[in-house]
Amino acid sequence: MGSPGDGTVEEPVNREPPAEELVQSSLTASKRPGTPDPEAYDRNHGPIQYINASTHKLAIRSEPALGSSDVLPTPIDVTLSMDDLGHKFRQHTVICALQCAGNRRNELRSRVKEVTGVDWGDGAVMNAAWTGPLLRDVLVDCGLSAKRYLKEYDGLHVQLECNATKVQEDEWYGSSVPLEVVVDPEREALLALHMNGTPLPARHGGPVRAIIPGIIGARSVKWLDTIIVSSRESQNHYQQHDYKILPAEATSPEKAEELGVWDSTPAMQDNPVNSVVTVPAHDGDEVKRDRHGRVRIAGYAIPHGKGGPVERVQVSIDKGNTWMDARILDDGDEKTTHPANKGKGDSRGKFSWVLWEVEDVEVQPAENVSIWSKATDRAGNTMDEKVPEGNWNLRGVGYNAVQGRTGVRIV
């Protein structure tokens, strides 16, 4: 049963926790213990769905036009129950940060120029342990040929759909990722049945959702009911006319249509490398020095795509003239490492965020201080300090400016 708090097509539920509270734990709970308040963000284009797991089915098929090929020797047309997904296939756990493509949009809007979209702060991100069968295993079991080289899957896509309800801009919600992403063993794409060791809650897509690690959250479709192997991307509005980094000349929705850039701009896939300052929590905050004249700065960082984990975070309080290394908090609290990954020797997963802090910053009292942070992942992806305020785009997506907090007062 739904409730008034579950939103409607016209007014979906979109909410985020304060980022400074979000980073109190390495793994993000669905709700704050003992309260109805969210600890993880919600991003929806329609009402939250409540689906009976005992009767829910997942339809998996291939596009008839594909015919027979080396990749698809025979057409796929399979229906699986939640019991099939939970017991027929090996269960896999991946610790993965999901981030809305519009995370930090408020900073871009307020510091650079107006953008369109939900006015997200810094909390449209979560980090959780997701468990279920690998999507690759399911597709191979359904008839997909397991090829040795990913390039053999070039040009094919996996469309992911939730047809349970009408959404704001379409009759249903759909998205897609390249097939090579799904079959890449380094990606660990899965059909999540559990979140942090408990059945996936309805508000996060239960009874089953896609989890595509390293990819923007819009592609990890919730309340999943249909998967299609296709020769083309999803034609849904949210693949074709949203979640794209439009060129700078698209200065308004009308200009974007006039220029035809929606069709020529690729759909976002990988998350950009990003670091967010959560302490201090807001522009203009007052930060008090301790008796030794030191202040604490903290935050979180996520890697680019599958380039993780984040291996270095640097902080500057003099607009990039000097940088200091932050301490990455691998140990955290009791929720840092999911039990399924105990003993693997690396709690800092490829797709996980990292929490970081600098505690011994010795500073003098000052006004109008800017705090910058810069993350670098294992693959060498790093943030651009040459454009500290970040690059503008009409939808305000993929924002990863090194400029974290502005107008800070140190006393």
Coordinates of C-alpha atoms in Angstrom, one line a residue:
M1 CA 0.0 0.0 0.0
G2 CA 1.2 3.5 -0.8
S3 CA 0.8 6.6 1.3
P4 CA 0.6 10.3 0.6
G5 CA 4.4 10.5 1.3
D6 CA 5.1 8.2 -1.7
G7 CA 4.5 10.9 -4.3
T8 CA 2.5 11.1 -7.5
V9 CA 3.3 11.3 -11.2
E10 CA 2.9 15.1 -11.0
E11 CA 4.9 15.4 -7.8
P12 CA 7.3 12.6 -7.3
V13 CA 9.3 12.1 -4.1
N14 CA 12.7 13.6 -4.5
R15 CA 14.6 14.2 -1.3
E16 CA 18.1 14.0 0.2
P17 CA 19.6 13.9 3.7
P18 CA 22.0 16.5 4.9
A19 CA 25.4 15.5 3.5
E20 CA 27.1 16.1 6.8
E21 CA 24.8 13.4 8.4
L22 CA 25.1 11.1 5.4
V23 CA 28.8 10.6 5.8
Q24 CA 28.6 9.4 9.4
S25 CA 28.6 5.9 8.1
S26 CA 30.4 4.3 5.2
L27 CA 27.4 2.2 4.3
T28 CA 24.2 4.2 3.9
A29 CA 21.0 2.8 5.5
S30 CA 17.7 3.2 3.8
K31 CA 16.2 5.0 6.8
R32 CA 17.5 6.5 10.0
P33 CA 17.1 4.0 12.8
G34 CA 13.9 4.4 14.7
T35 CA 12.6 7.2 12.4
P36 CA 10.7 7.5 9.1
D37 CA 13.3 10.0 7.9
P38 CA 15.5 9.0 4.9
E39 CA 19.2 8.4 5.4
A40 CA 19.6 7.6 1.6
Y41 CA 18.4 10.0 -1.1
D42 CA 15.3 9.3 -3.2
R43 CA 15.1 10.2 -6.9
N44 CA 11.9 9.4 -8.7
H45 CA 10.0 10.4 -11.8
G46 CA 6.7 8.9 -10.5
P47 CA 5.3 7.5 -7.3
I48 CA 7.1 4.9 -5.2
Q49 CA 5.9 1.4 -6.1
Y50 CA 5.0 -1.4 -3.7
I51 CA 5.2 -4.7 -5.5
N52 CA 4.6 -8.2 -4.2
A53 CA 7.8 -10.2 -4.5
S54 CA 6.0 -13.5 -4.4
T55 CA 4.1 -12.7 -7.6
H56 CA 6.5 -10.3 -9.4
K57 CA 8.0 -11.5 -12.7
L58 CA 11.0 -10.3 -14.7
A59 CA 10.6 -10.6 -18.5
I60 CA 13.9 -10.9 -20.4
R61 CA 13.9 -11.0 -24.2
S62 CA 15.9 -10.0 -27.2
E63 CA 14.8 -7.7 -30.0
P64 CA 13.3 -9.7 -32.8
A65 CA 15.3 -7.7 -35.4
L66 CA 18.5 -9.1 -34.0
G67 CA 17.7 -12.5 -35.4
S68 CA 20.4 -15.1 -34.8
S69 CA 24.1 -14.2 -34.3
D70 CA 27.3 -15.3 -32.6
V71 CA 26.2 -13.2 -29.6
L72 CA 22.6 -14.3 -29.7
P73 CA 22.5 -17.8 -31.2
T74 CA 18.8 -18.0 -30.5
P75 CA 16.2 -15.4 -29.5
I76 CA 15.7 -14.8 -25.8
D77 CA 12.2 -14.9 -24.3
V78 CA 12.3 -15.9 -20.7
T79 CA 10.3 -15.0 -17.6
L80 CA 11.9 -15.3 -14.1
S81 CA 10.4 -15.1 -10.7
M82 CA 12.1 -13.5 -7.7
D83 CA 12.6 -17.0 -6.3
D84 CA 14.4 -17.9 -9.6
L85 CA 16.7 -14.8 -9.2
G86 CA 17.4 -15.6 -5.6
H87 CA 18.0 -19.3 -5.8
K88 CA 18.8 -20.3 -9.4
F89 CA 21.9 -18.1 -9.7
R90 CA 25.0 -17.5 -7.6
Q91 CA 24.5 -14.4 -5.4
H92 CA 27.0 -11.6 -5.6
T93 CA 27.6 -8.6 -3.4
V94 CA 29.1 -5.3 -4.6
I95 CA 29.6 -2.2 -2.5
C96 CA 28.7 0.6 -4.8
A97 CA 28.0 4.3 -4.6
L98 CA 24.9 5.4 -6.5
Q99 CA 24.9 9.1 -7.4
C100 CA 22.2 11.1 -9.1
A101 CA 23.6 12.8 -12.2
G102 CA 22.3 16.1 -10.8
N103 CA 24.1 15.9 -7.4
R104 CA 25.6 19.3 -6.5
R105 CA 23.3 21.1 -9.0
N106 CA 22.6 23.8 -6.4
E107 CA 26.3 24.8 -6.4
L108 CA 26.3 25.1 -10.2
R109 CA 23.1 27.1 -10.2
S110 CA 24.1 29.5 -7.4
R111 CA 27.7 30.0 -8.3
V112 CA 27.8 29.9 -12.1
K113 CA 24.5 30.2 -13.9
E114 CA 20.9 29.0 -13.8
V115 CA 20.2 25.4 -14.8
T116 CA 17.1 23.3 -15.1
G117 CA 16.2 20.4 -12.8
V118 CA 15.7 19.4 -9.2
D119 CA 17.8 21.7 -6.9
W120 CA 20.0 19.0 -5.4
G121 CA 22.5 19.8 -2.8
D122 CA 25.4 17.4 -2.0
G123 CA 23.4 14.5 -0.6
A124 CA 22.0 12.9 -3.8
V125 CA 24.4 9.9 -3.3
M126 CA 24.4 6.8 -1.3
N127 CA 26.9 4.0 -0.7
A128 CA 25.5 0.5 0.0
A129 CA 26.1 -3.2 -0.3
W130 CA 23.9 -4.6 -3.1
T131 CA 23.3 -8.3 -3.4
G132 CA 21.8 -10.4 -6.2
P133 CA 22.7 -12.4 -9.3
L134 CA 25.1 -10.9 -11.8
L135 CA 23.2 -9.6 -14.8
R136 CA 25.8 -11.2 -17.0
D137 CA 25.1 -14.7 -15.5
V138 CA 21.3 -14.2 -16.0
L139 CA 21.7 -13.2 -19.6
V140 CA 24.1 -16.0 -20.4
D141 CA 21.7 -18.5 -18.8
C142 CA 18.9 -17.1 -21.0
G143 CA 20.9 -17.6 -24.1
L144 CA 23.5 -14.9 -24.5
S145 CA 26.8 -16.2 -25.8
A146 CA 29.7 -15.6 -23.4
K147 CA 32.3 -14.0 -25.7
R148 CA 35.9 -13.6 -24.8
Y149 CA 36.4 -10.0 -26.0
L150 CA 34.0 -7.2 -25.0
K151 CA 34.4 -5.6 -28.4
E152 CA 32.3 -8.5 -29.8
Y153 CA 29.3 -6.9 -28.1
D154 CA 29.8 -3.5 -29.7
G155 CA 26.6 -1.9 -30.9
L156 CA 24.3 -3.8 -28.7
H157 CA 22.5 -2.5 -25.6
V158 CA 20.6 -3.7 -22.6
Q159 CA 17.3 -1.8 -22.1
L160 CA 16.0 -1.8 -18.5
E161 CA 12.4 -0.9 -17.9
C162 CA 9.8 -0.3 -15.2
N163 CA 6.3 -0.4 -16.7
A164 CA 4.5 -0.3 -13.4
T165 CA 3.4 3.3 -13.6
K166 CA 3.3 6.4 -15.8
V167 CA 6.1 8.9 -15.1
Q168 CA 6.4 12.6 -15.5
E169 CA 7.7 12.7 -19.1
D170 CA 6.7 9.2 -20.5
E171 CA 4.3 6.4 -20.1
W172 CA 6.9 4.3 -18.3
Y173 CA 10.5 4.6 -17.0
G174 CA 13.3 3.2 -19.1
S175 CA 17.0 3.4 -19.6
S176 CA 19.8 1.4 -21.1
V177 CA 23.5 0.7 -21.0
P178 CA 25.8 -0.9 -23.6
L179 CA 25.8 -4.6 -23.5
E180 CA 29.6 -4.6 -23.1
V181 CA 29.2 -2.9 -19.7
V182 CA 26.8 -5.6 -18.5
V183 CA 29.1 -8.5 -19.5
D184 CA 32.3 -6.8 -18.3
P185 CA 33.3 -8.8 -15.3
E186 CA 35.0 -5.7 -13.8
R187 CA 31.7 -3.9 -13.7
E188 CA 29.8 -6.3 -11.5
A189 CA 26.4 -5.3 -12.8
L190 CA 23.7 -7.1 -11.0
L191 CA 20.0 -7.5 -10.3
A192 CA 19.8 -6.4 -6.6
L193 CA 17.4 -8.2 -4.3
H194 CA 19.1 -7.1 -1.1
M195 CA 20.5 -3.8 0.2
N196 CA 23.0 -4.0 3.1
G197 CA 22.0 -7.6 3.8
T198 CA 18.2 -7.1 4.0
P199 CA 15.5 -7.4 1.3
L200 CA 15.5 -4.4 -1.0
P201 CA 13.0 -1.9 0.4
A202 CA 10.3 -0.6 -1.9
R203 CA 11.5 3.0 -1.8
H204 CA 14.9 1.8 -3.3
G205 CA 13.4 -0.4 -6.0
G206 CA 12.3 -3.6 -4.3
P207 CA 11.7 -6.4 -5.0
V208 CA 14.4 -6.1 -7.7
R209 CA 16.4 -3.3 -9.3
A210 CA 19.3 -3.0 -11.6
I211 CA 22.6 -1.9 -10.1
I212 CA 25.2 -0.8 -12.7
P213 CA 28.3 0.1 -10.7
G214 CA 30.2 3.2 -11.8
I215 CA 27.3 4.5 -13.9
I216 CA 25.0 7.4 -13.1
G217 CA 22.0 6.3 -10.9
A218 CA 19.4 6.9 -13.6
R219 CA 20.6 3.7 -15.3
S220 CA 20.1 1.5 -12.2
V221 CA 16.4 1.2 -12.9
K222 CA 14.1 0.5 -9.9
W223 CA 11.1 -1.8 -9.7
L224 CA 12.5 -3.6 -12.7
D225 CA 10.1 -5.7 -14.8
T226 CA 11.6 -5.9 -18.3
I227 CA 15.1 -6.4 -19.8
I228 CA 15.6 -6.3 -23.6
V229 CA 18.8 -7.0 -25.5
S230 CA 18.6 -4.6 -28.4
S231 CA 20.5 -3.1 -31.3
R232 CA 19.6 0.4 -30.0
E233 CA 19.5 2.4 -26.8
S234 CA 16.2 2.8 -24.9
Q235 CA 14.0 5.2 -26.7
N236 CA 12.5 6.4 -23.4
H237 CA 12.5 10.1 -22.6
Y238 CA 15.0 9.6 -19.8
Q239 CA 17.6 8.1 -22.1
Q240 CA 17.0 10.4 -25.1
H241 CA 16.0 13.8 -23.6
D242 CA 17.5 13.9 -20.1
Y243 CA 20.7 13.0 -18.3
K244 CA 22.9 14.4 -21.0
I245 CA 25.7 17.0 -20.7
L246 CA 24.6 19.3 -23.4
P247 CA 27.1 21.7 -25.1
A248 CA 27.5 25.2 -23.7
E249 CA 25.7 26.8 -26.6
A250 CA 22.5 25.1 -25.5
T251 CA 21.7 28.0 -23.1
S252 CA 17.9 27.3 -22.7
P253 CA 15.5 24.4 -23.3
E254 CA 14.3 26.3 -26.4
K255 CA 17.8 26.7 -27.7
A256 CA 18.6 23.0 -27.1
E257 CA 15.6 22.1 -29.3
E258 CA 16.5 24.6 -31.9
L259 CA 20.1 23.3 -32.1
G260 CA 19.0 19.6 -32.1
V261 CA 21.6 18.7 -29.5
W262 CA 19.4 16.2 -27.6
D263 CA 19.9 13.8 -30.5
S264 CA 23.6 14.5 -31.1
T265 CA 24.7 14.4 -27.4
P266 CA 25.5 11.0 -26.0
A267 CA 23.6 9.8 -22.9
M268 CA 25.6 9.9 -19.7
Q269 CA 27.0 6.7 -18.5
D270 CA 30.1 6.8 -16.2
N271 CA 30.1 8.9 -13.1
P272 CA 32.8 11.5 -13.2
V273 CA 35.4 11.4 -10.4
N274 CA 34.2 13.7 -7.7
S275 CA 34.9 15.0 -4.2
V276 CA 32.5 16.8 -1.9
V277 CA 33.2 18.9 1.2
T278 CA 30.6 18.1 3.9
V279 CA 32.4 19.7 6.9
P280 CA 31.8 22.6 6.8
A281 CA 28.4 21.8 5.5
H282 CA 27.4 25.0 3.7
D283 CA 28.8 28.1 1.9
G284 CA 29.2 30.9 4.4
D285 CA 29.5 28.6 7.5
E286 CA 31.6 29.7 10.5
V287 CA 34.4 27.2 11.4
K288 CA 35.9 27.4 14.9
R289 CA 39.5 26.6 15.5
D290 CA 40.5 24.3 18.4
R291 CA 42.9 25.5 21.1
H292 CA 45.8 24.6 18.9
G293 CA 44.5 26.8 16.0
R294 CA 43.4 23.8 13.9
V295 CA 40.2 23.1 12.0
R296 CA 38.6 19.9 10.6
I297 CA 37.6 19.5 7.0
A298 CA 35.8 16.3 5.8
G299 CA 33.8 14.9 3.0
Y300 CA 33.3 12.0 0.5
A301 CA 34.7 11.1 -2.9
I302 CA 33.7 8.7 -5.7
P303 CA 35.8 7.4 -8.6
H304 CA 35.3 7.8 -12.3
G305 CA 33.4 4.8 -13.8
K306 CA 35.4 1.6 -13.1
G307 CA 38.6 3.5 -12.5
G308 CA 38.4 3.2 -8.7
P309 CA 38.9 3.1 -5.9
V310 CA 39.7 6.7 -5.0
E311 CA 43.3 6.6 -3.8
R312 CA 44.0 10.2 -3.0
V313 CA 42.1 13.2 -1.8
Q314 CA 43.7 16.6 -1.5
V315 CA 42.4 19.8 0.1
S316 CA 43.3 23.4 -0.4
I317 CA 42.2 26.5 1.6
D318 CA 44.2 29.0 -0.5
K319 CA 42.5 28.4 -3.9
G320 CA 44.9 25.8 -5.1
N321 CA 48.2 27.4 -4.3
T322 CA 49.0 24.6 -1.9
W323 CA 47.4 21.2 -1.3
M324 CA 47.4 18.9 1.7
D325 CA 46.6 15.2 1.6
A326 CA 43.4 14.1 3.4
R327 CA 43.2 10.9 5.3
I328 CA 41.0 8.3 3.7
L329 CA 38.8 6.6 6.3
D330 CA 38.9 2.9 5.4
D331 CA 38.1 1.6 8.9
G332 CA 35.1 3.7 9.7
D333 CA 32.4 2.2 11.9
E334 CA 30.9 -1.3 12.1
K335 CA 29.1 -0.8 8.8
T336 CA 32.2 0.0 6.7
T337 CA 32.8 -3.5 5.3
H338 CA 29.9 -5.7 4.4
P339 CA 30.2 -9.3 5.9
A340 CA 30.2 -10.8 2.4
N341 CA 33.5 -9.0 1.7
K342 CA 35.2 -9.8 5.0
G343 CA 38.6 -11.4 4.4
K344 CA 39.1 -10.1 0.9
G345 CA 41.7 -7.7 2.1
D346 CA 40.4 -4.4 0.6
S347 CA 37.5 -2.6 2.2
R348 CA 38.0 0.2 -0.3
G349 CA 36.0 -1.2 -3.3
K350 CA 36.4 -0.2 -6.9
F351 CA 32.9 1.4 -7.0
S352 CA 32.6 2.5 -3.4
W353 CA 32.8 6.0 -2.2
V354 CA 35.5 6.9 0.3
L355 CA 35.1 9.1 3.3
W356 CA 38.0 11.5 4.0
E357 CA 39.1 14.1 6.5
V358 CA 41.9 16.6 7.4
E359 CA 42.1 17.3 11.1
D360 CA 45.3 19.2 11.6
V361 CA 44.8 22.2 9.4
E362 CA 46.5 25.0 11.2
V363 CA 45.0 28.3 10.1
Q364 CA 44.7 31.9 11.2
P365 CA 41.3 33.6 11.6
A366 CA 40.1 34.6 8.1
E367 CA 37.0 35.8 6.2
N368 CA 35.7 34.6 2.8
V369 CA 37.8 31.4 2.7
S370 CA 37.2 28.9 -0.2
I371 CA 37.8 25.3 0.5
W372 CA 38.7 23.1 -2.4
S373 CA 39.0 19.3 -2.6
K374 CA 40.3 17.1 -5.4
A375 CA 40.0 13.3 -5.8
T376 CA 42.2 11.0 -7.8
D377 CA 41.3 7.4 -8.5
R378 CA 43.5 4.4 -9.2
A379 CA 43.1 4.8 -13.0
G380 CA 44.5 8.3 -12.7
N381 CA 41.3 10.2 -13.2
T382 CA 41.4 13.5 -11.3
M383 CA 39.4 16.7 -11.0
D384 CA 40.2 19.9 -12.9
E385 CA 41.6 22.6 -10.7
K386 CA 42.1 24.9 -13.7
V387 CA 38.3 25.5 -13.7
P388 CA 37.6 25.5 -10.0
E389 CA 34.0 26.6 -10.3
G390 CA 33.3 23.7 -12.7
N391 CA 31.8 23.5 -16.2
W392 CA 28.3 24.7 -16.9
N393 CA 25.7 22.7 -18.8
L394 CA 21.9 23.4 -19.1
R395 CA 20.8 20.3 -17.1
G396 CA 23.4 20.8 -14.4
V397 CA 24.5 17.2 -14.5
G398 CA 27.9 15.6 -14.0
Y399 CA 29.1 18.6 -11.9
N400 CA 32.5 17.9 -10.2
A401 CA 34.1 21.3 -9.4
V402 CA 37.0 21.3 -7.0
Q403 CA 35.5 24.4 -5.4
G404 CA 33.8 22.8 -2.4
R405 CA 32.8 25.6 0.0
T406 CA 32.9 29.4 -0.5
G407 CA 32.6 32.4 1.9
V408 CA 33.7 30.3 4.9
R409 CA 34.6 32.3 8.0
I410 CA 37.4 30.9 10.3
V411 CA 37.3 32.1 13.9

